[in-house]
mmCIF file of C-alpha atoms and ligand atoms in Angstrom:
data_model
loop_
_atom_site.group_PDB
_atom_site.id
_atom_site.type_symbol
_atom_site.label_atom_id
_atom_site.label_comp_id
_atom_site.label_asym_id
_atom_site.label_seq_id
_atom_site.Cartn_x
_atom_site.Cartn_y
_atom_site.Cartn_z
ATOM 1 C CA UNK A 1 91.650 113.394 97.994
ATOM 2 C CA UNK A 2 92.490 110.471 95.731
ATOM 3 C CA UNK A 3 92.783 107.106 97.422
ATOM 4 C CA UNK A 4 96.127 105.374 97.405
ATOM 5 C CA UNK A 5 97.101 102.626 94.936
ATOM 6 C CA UNK A 6 99.163 99.440 95.291
ATOM 7 C CA UNK A 7 100.551 99.487 91.762
ATOM 8 C CA UNK A 8 101.288 102.423 89.444
ATOM 9 C CA UNK A 9 101.916 102.154 85.705
ATOM 10 C CA UNK A 10 103.729 105.292 84.522
ATOM 11 C CA UNK A 11 104.127 106.353 80.903
ATOM 12 C CA UNK A 12 105.673 109.308 79.121
ATOM 13 C CA UNK A 13 102.625 109.419 76.823
ATOM 14 C CA UNK A 14 99.054 108.143 77.115
ATOM 15 C CA UNK A 15 99.095 104.511 75.835
ATOM 16 C CA UNK A 16 102.779 103.827 76.716
ATOM 17 C CA UNK A 17 102.101 102.013 79.997
ATOM 18 C CA UNK A 18 99.151 100.086 78.541
ATOM 19 C CA UNK A 19 101.309 98.928 75.632
ATOM 20 C CA UNK A 20 104.260 98.029 77.837
ATOM 21 C CA UNK A 21 102.600 96.442 80.854
ATOM 22 C CA UNK A 22 98.814 96.453 80.303
ATOM 23 C CA UNK A 23 98.561 92.680 80.720
ATOM 24 C CA UNK A 24 100.477 92.804 84.002
ATOM 25 C CA UNK A 25 98.399 95.710 85.322
ATOM 26 C CA UNK A 26 95.194 93.841 84.452
ATOM 27 C CA UNK A 27 96.539 90.726 86.156
ATOM 28 C CA UNK A 28 97.307 92.647 89.349
ATOM 29 C CA UNK A 29 93.921 94.388 89.255
ATOM 30 C CA UNK A 30 92.201 91.039 88.859
ATOM 31 C CA UNK A 31 94.111 89.784 91.914
ATOM 32 C CA UNK A 32 92.590 92.620 93.939
ATOM 33 C CA UNK A 33 95.459 95.109 93.814
ATOM 34 C CA UNK A 34 94.553 98.747 93.450
ATOM 35 C CA UNK A 35 96.073 99.755 90.139
ATOM 36 C CA UNK A 36 96.649 103.315 88.939
ATOM 37 C CA UNK A 37 97.961 104.875 85.739
ATOM 38 C CA UNK A 38 99.979 108.042 85.490
ATOM 39 C CA UNK A 39 100.695 109.727 82.154
ATOM 40 C CA UNK A 40 103.515 112.266 82.354
ATOM 41 C CA UNK A 41 102.345 114.208 79.295
ATOM 42 C CA UNK A 42 99.032 114.761 77.552
ATOM 43 C CA UNK A 43 100.211 113.399 74.210
ATOM 44 C CA UNK A 44 99.634 116.758 72.534
ATOM 45 C CA UNK A 45 102.545 116.346 70.082
ATOM 46 C CA UNK A 46 101.224 113.102 68.597
ATOM 47 C CA UNK A 47 100.542 113.077 64.848
ATOM 48 C CA UNK A 48 97.011 111.811 65.513
ATOM 49 C CA UNK A 49 94.373 112.850 68.036
ATOM 50 C CA UNK A 50 94.108 115.875 70.317
ATOM 51 C CA UNK A 51 95.136 116.053 73.985
ATOM 52 C CA UNK A 52 91.451 116.077 74.987
ATOM 53 C CA UNK A 53 90.708 113.011 72.881
ATOM 54 C CA UNK A 54 93.703 111.185 74.323
ATOM 55 C CA UNK A 55 92.570 111.999 77.860
ATOM 56 C CA UNK A 56 89.183 110.403 77.201
ATOM 57 C CA UNK A 57 90.847 107.423 75.559
ATOM 58 C CA UNK A 58 93.230 107.045 78.522
ATOM 59 C CA UNK A 59 90.282 107.029 80.936
ATOM 60 C CA UNK A 60 88.466 104.342 78.924
ATOM 61 C CA UNK A 61 91.674 102.331 78.658
ATOM 62 C CA UNK A 62 92.285 102.508 82.424
ATOM 63 C CA UNK A 63 88.699 101.339 83.009
ATOM 64 C CA UNK A 64 89.253 98.374 80.714
ATOM 65 C CA UNK A 65 92.337 97.341 82.701
ATOM 66 C CA UNK A 66 90.441 97.555 85.997
ATOM 67 C CA UNK A 67 92.440 100.559 87.238
ATOM 68 C CA UNK A 68 91.002 102.680 90.043
ATOM 69 C CA UNK A 69 92.895 105.870 89.183
ATOM 70 C CA UNK A 70 94.230 107.605 86.094
ATOM 71 C CA UNK A 71 96.190 110.815 86.398
ATOM 72 C CA UNK A 72 97.975 113.198 84.060
ATOM 73 C CA UNK A 73 100.910 115.516 84.429
ATOM 74 C CA UNK A 74 101.847 118.044 81.786
ATOM 75 C CA UNK A 75 105.600 117.792 81.266
ATOM 76 C CA UNK A 76 105.550 118.463 77.517
ATOM 77 C CA UNK A 77 105.054 115.789 74.865
ATOM 78 C CA UNK A 78 107.936 115.711 72.406
ATOM 79 C CA UNK A 79 110.339 117.532 74.702
ATOM 80 C CA UNK A 80 109.628 115.994 78.075
ATOM 81 C CA UNK A 81 110.961 118.321 80.748
ATOM 82 C CA UNK A 82 112.834 116.851 83.698
ATOM 83 C CA UNK A 83 113.736 119.912 85.769
ATOM 84 C CA UNK A 84 113.209 120.589 89.487
ATOM 85 C CA UNK A 85 109.567 121.620 88.949
ATOM 86 C CA UNK A 86 108.683 118.385 87.173
ATOM 87 C CA UNK A 87 110.533 116.313 89.782
ATOM 88 C CA UNK A 88 108.605 118.087 92.549
ATOM 89 C CA UNK A 89 105.247 117.523 90.806
ATOM 90 C CA UNK A 90 105.967 113.820 90.280
ATOM 91 C CA UNK A 91 107.209 113.389 93.837
ATOM 92 C CA UNK A 92 103.987 114.921 95.096
ATOM 93 C CA UNK A 93 101.861 112.446 93.081
ATOM 94 C CA UNK A 94 103.949 109.508 94.375
ATOM 95 C CA UNK A 95 103.478 110.643 97.974
ATOM 96 C CA UNK A 96 99.743 111.007 97.466
ATOM 97 C CA UNK A 97 99.149 107.721 95.605
ATOM 98 C CA UNK A 98 101.777 105.787 97.642
ATOM 99 C CA UNK A 99 102.306 102.854 95.249
ATOM 100 C CA UNK A 100 104.337 99.860 96.431
ATOM 101 C CA UNK A 101 105.091 98.664 92.911
ATOM 102 C CA UNK A 102 105.885 101.012 90.019
ATOM 103 C CA UNK A 103 106.267 100.164 86.331
ATOM 104 C CA UNK A 104 107.808 102.768 84.033
ATOM 105 C CA UNK A 105 109.768 103.273 80.804
ATOM 106 C CA UNK A 106 113.207 101.726 80.191
ATOM 107 C CA UNK A 107 116.471 103.714 80.520
ATOM 108 C CA UNK A 108 116.950 103.904 76.733
ATOM 109 C CA UNK A 109 114.449 103.872 73.903
ATOM 110 C CA UNK A 110 113.840 105.175 70.387
ATOM 111 C CA UNK A 111 111.692 108.075 71.617
ATOM 112 C CA UNK A 112 113.893 110.329 73.783
ATOM 113 C CA UNK A 113 110.888 111.177 76.023
ATOM 114 C CA UNK A 114 110.932 107.569 77.264
ATOM 115 C CA UNK A 115 114.532 107.666 78.507
ATOM 116 C CA UNK A 116 113.964 111.064 80.080
ATOM 117 C CA UNK A 117 110.822 109.779 81.790
ATOM 118 C CA UNK A 118 112.779 106.778 83.111
ATOM 119 C CA UNK A 119 115.411 108.957 84.793
ATOM 120 C CA UNK A 120 112.830 111.377 86.184
ATOM 121 C CA UNK A 121 110.726 108.536 87.612
ATOM 122 C CA UNK A 122 113.684 106.632 89.083
ATOM 123 C CA UNK A 123 114.963 109.783 90.777
ATOM 124 C CA UNK A 124 111.527 110.821 92.069
ATOM 125 C CA UNK A 125 110.859 107.334 93.498
ATOM 126 C CA UNK A 126 114.067 107.613 95.507
ATOM 127 C CA UNK A 127 113.705 111.222 96.616
ATOM 128 C CA UNK A 128 110.091 110.590 97.577
ATOM 129 C CA UNK A 129 111.369 108.454 100.451
ATOM 130 C CA UNK A 130 113.520 111.168 101.978
ATOM 131 C CA UNK A 131 111.926 112.417 105.192
ATOM 132 C CA UNK A 132 113.610 115.785 105.017
ATOM 133 C CA UNK A 133 112.640 116.613 101.486
ATOM 134 C CA UNK A 134 109.449 118.671 101.301
ATOM 135 C CA UNK A 135 106.581 118.743 103.756
ATOM 136 C CA UNK A 136 104.457 115.785 102.568
ATOM 137 C CA UNK A 137 104.745 112.402 104.273
ATOM 138 C CA UNK A 138 107.636 110.499 102.638
ATOM 139 C CA UNK A 139 106.993 107.331 100.667
ATOM 140 C CA UNK A 140 109.409 105.183 98.672
ATOM 141 C CA UNK A 141 107.910 102.471 96.411
ATOM 142 C CA UNK A 142 109.115 98.957 97.223
ATOM 143 C CA UNK A 143 110.204 98.318 93.631
ATOM 144 C CA UNK A 144 110.449 100.125 90.293
ATOM 145 C CA UNK A 145 110.641 98.038 87.117
ATOM 146 C CA UNK A 146 110.896 99.048 83.451
ATOM 147 C CA UNK A 147 108.599 97.689 80.766
ATOM 148 C CA UNK A 148 109.693 97.278 77.139
ATOM 149 C CA UNK A 149 108.660 99.723 74.393
ATOM 150 C CA UNK A 150 110.439 100.070 71.053
ATOM 151 C CA UNK A 151 113.985 98.949 71.860
ATOM 152 C CA UNK A 152 114.665 95.499 73.271
ATOM 153 C CA UNK A 153 116.618 94.590 76.403
ATOM 154 C CA UNK A 154 117.531 91.387 78.216
ATOM 155 C CA UNK A 155 114.623 91.100 80.674
ATOM 156 C CA UNK A 156 115.105 90.462 84.378
ATOM 157 C CA UNK A 157 111.763 88.624 84.442
ATOM 158 C CA UNK A 158 108.738 87.901 82.266
ATOM 159 C CA UNK A 159 105.141 88.023 83.504
ATOM 160 C CA UNK A 160 102.739 85.445 82.086
ATOM 161 C CA UNK A 161 99.874 87.609 80.788
ATOM 162 C CA UNK A 162 98.049 84.884 78.867
ATOM 163 C CA UNK A 163 94.943 85.200 81.056
ATOM 164 C CA UNK A 164 94.693 88.972 80.575
ATOM 165 C CA UNK A 165 95.876 89.297 76.971
ATOM 166 C CA UNK A 166 92.379 90.068 75.690
ATOM 167 C CA UNK A 167 91.925 92.662 78.429
ATOM 168 C CA UNK A 168 95.127 94.366 77.328
ATOM 169 C CA UNK A 169 94.007 94.435 73.704
ATOM 170 C CA UNK A 170 90.632 95.886 74.773
ATOM 171 C CA UNK A 171 92.510 98.590 76.708
ATOM 172 C CA UNK A 172 94.562 99.377 73.603
ATOM 173 C CA UNK A 173 91.422 99.490 71.458
ATOM 174 C CA UNK A 174 90.268 102.378 73.646
ATOM 175 C CA UNK A 175 93.010 104.466 71.993
ATOM 176 C CA UNK A 176 90.977 104.903 68.847
ATOM 177 C CA UNK A 177 93.009 107.868 67.606
ATOM 178 C CA UNK A 178 96.356 106.115 68.045
ATOM 179 C CA UNK A 179 96.284 102.439 67.218
ATOM 180 C CA UNK A 180 95.053 100.336 64.357
ATOM 181 C CA UNK A 181 91.980 98.282 65.106
ATOM 182 C CA UNK A 182 91.143 95.412 62.757
ATOM 183 C CA UNK A 183 87.927 95.931 60.803
ATOM 184 C CA UNK A 184 87.763 99.674 61.388
ATOM 185 C CA UNK A 185 88.136 102.187 58.568
ATOM 186 C CA UNK A 186 91.061 104.491 59.198
ATOM 187 C CA UNK A 187 91.446 107.866 57.498
ATOM 188 C CA UNK A 188 94.059 109.363 59.825
ATOM 189 C CA UNK A 189 97.638 110.114 58.784
ATOM 190 C CA UNK A 190 99.837 107.039 58.584
ATOM 191 C CA UNK A 191 102.112 106.572 61.566
ATOM 192 C CA UNK A 192 104.200 103.636 62.705
ATOM 193 C CA UNK A 193 102.052 103.105 65.793
ATOM 194 C CA UNK A 194 98.755 103.289 63.842
ATOM 195 C CA UNK A 195 99.806 100.618 61.321
ATOM 196 C CA UNK A 196 98.480 97.044 61.291
ATOM 197 C CA UNK A 197 102.140 95.930 61.471
ATOM 198 C CA UNK A 198 102.536 97.627 64.852
ATOM 199 C CA UNK A 199 99.570 95.744 66.282
ATOM 200 C CA UNK A 200 100.970 92.474 64.978
ATOM 201 C CA UNK A 201 104.369 93.368 66.449
ATOM 202 C CA UNK A 202 102.807 93.863 69.904
ATOM 203 C CA UNK A 203 101.411 90.361 69.727
ATOM 204 C CA UNK A 204 104.611 88.951 68.204
ATOM 205 C CA UNK A 205 106.747 90.337 71.004
ATOM 206 C CA UNK A 206 104.371 89.044 73.678
ATOM 207 C CA UNK A 207 104.380 85.607 72.055
ATOM 208 C CA UNK A 208 108.188 85.657 71.887
ATOM 209 C CA UNK A 209 108.606 86.463 75.582
ATOM 210 C CA UNK A 210 105.753 84.130 76.444
ATOM 211 C CA UNK A 211 107.657 81.317 74.763
ATOM 212 C CA UNK A 212 110.839 82.159 76.677
ATOM 213 C CA UNK A 213 108.887 82.305 79.927
ATOM 214 C CA UNK A 214 106.885 79.138 79.300
ATOM 215 C CA UNK A 215 103.501 80.688 78.472
ATOM 216 C CA UNK A 216 101.501 81.869 75.445
ATOM 217 C CA UNK A 217 101.917 85.607 76.116
ATOM 218 C CA UNK A 218 104.537 87.354 78.235
ATOM 219 C CA UNK A 219 105.487 90.905 79.182
ATOM 220 C CA UNK A 220 109.222 91.472 79.796
ATOM 221 C CA UNK A 221 110.558 93.721 82.582
ATOM 222 C CA UNK A 222 113.922 95.114 83.554
ATOM 223 C CA UNK A 223 115.111 95.517 87.148
ATOM 224 C CA UNK A 224 117.938 97.864 88.080
ATOM 225 C CA UNK A 225 119.664 95.190 90.161
ATOM 226 C CA UNK A 226 119.340 91.519 91.116
ATOM 227 C CA UNK A 227 115.949 90.387 92.371
ATOM 228 C CA UNK A 228 115.868 88.947 95.878
ATOM 229 C CA UNK A 229 113.946 85.667 96.084
ATOM 230 C CA UNK A 230 112.695 84.376 99.437
ATOM 231 C CA UNK A 231 112.049 80.841 98.205
ATOM 232 C CA UNK A 232 113.926 79.594 95.102
ATOM 233 C CA UNK A 233 111.557 76.625 94.904
ATOM 234 C CA UNK A 234 109.029 78.992 93.350
ATOM 235 C CA UNK A 235 111.374 79.477 90.375
ATOM 236 C CA UNK A 236 111.447 75.834 89.307
ATOM 237 C CA UNK A 237 108.825 76.273 86.571
ATOM 238 C CA UNK A 238 109.940 79.551 85.028
ATOM 239 C CA UNK A 239 110.287 78.297 81.501
ATOM 240 C CA UNK A 240 113.979 77.423 81.539
ATOM 241 C CA UNK A 241 113.598 73.736 80.929
HETATM 242 ZN ZN1 ZN B 301 105.678 107.100 74.382
#
């Protein structure tokens, strides 16, 4: 039986969660939180790399971030299924891993799998807390936030990931079949994600949100509703001045 986690980064495809919130996951792992990764598909429809290769890469990437668990579901890359069977399978993983904090895809994005994954995850996180649904012990995560992928949104908060930026890039380097790595010869088919421009864009976006949040590198997140703050004094240095 897999141990439980405190934090779960969920992606439609292997590398999504690392790209969207790898710095934040590394930060939480460094602070002693038990971090897990869950990939809803095996990435088999990607232009580059095989599902087996992407599994190995995902395991190396999770290691780099300091995660204690990496799991895969098989909901169909390129046509992510969101029916009752998939909802049940995801609910079962949530009840077994019992994360308090969940990061997942945003409601809308360029790749339709991301929006579908958002809805499926949001629904499963809620249903997972219903005592009378299924036979496993219920568990509802304390919070579910969306990380940013292709399309932008007005973030609810930005996490300062300056101290773990290099860790995030090392985790992304583990995806050898997917992402450009400076200094490495690349003979694979050209894709948007595998281009040097994409890597620069990852850094550019993090620098942009870092600037807004008052740090060198930032990862933006979206909350479904307003965030409750116990002590507003803690917000005085959040980059607004
Ligand atoms: Zn994706």
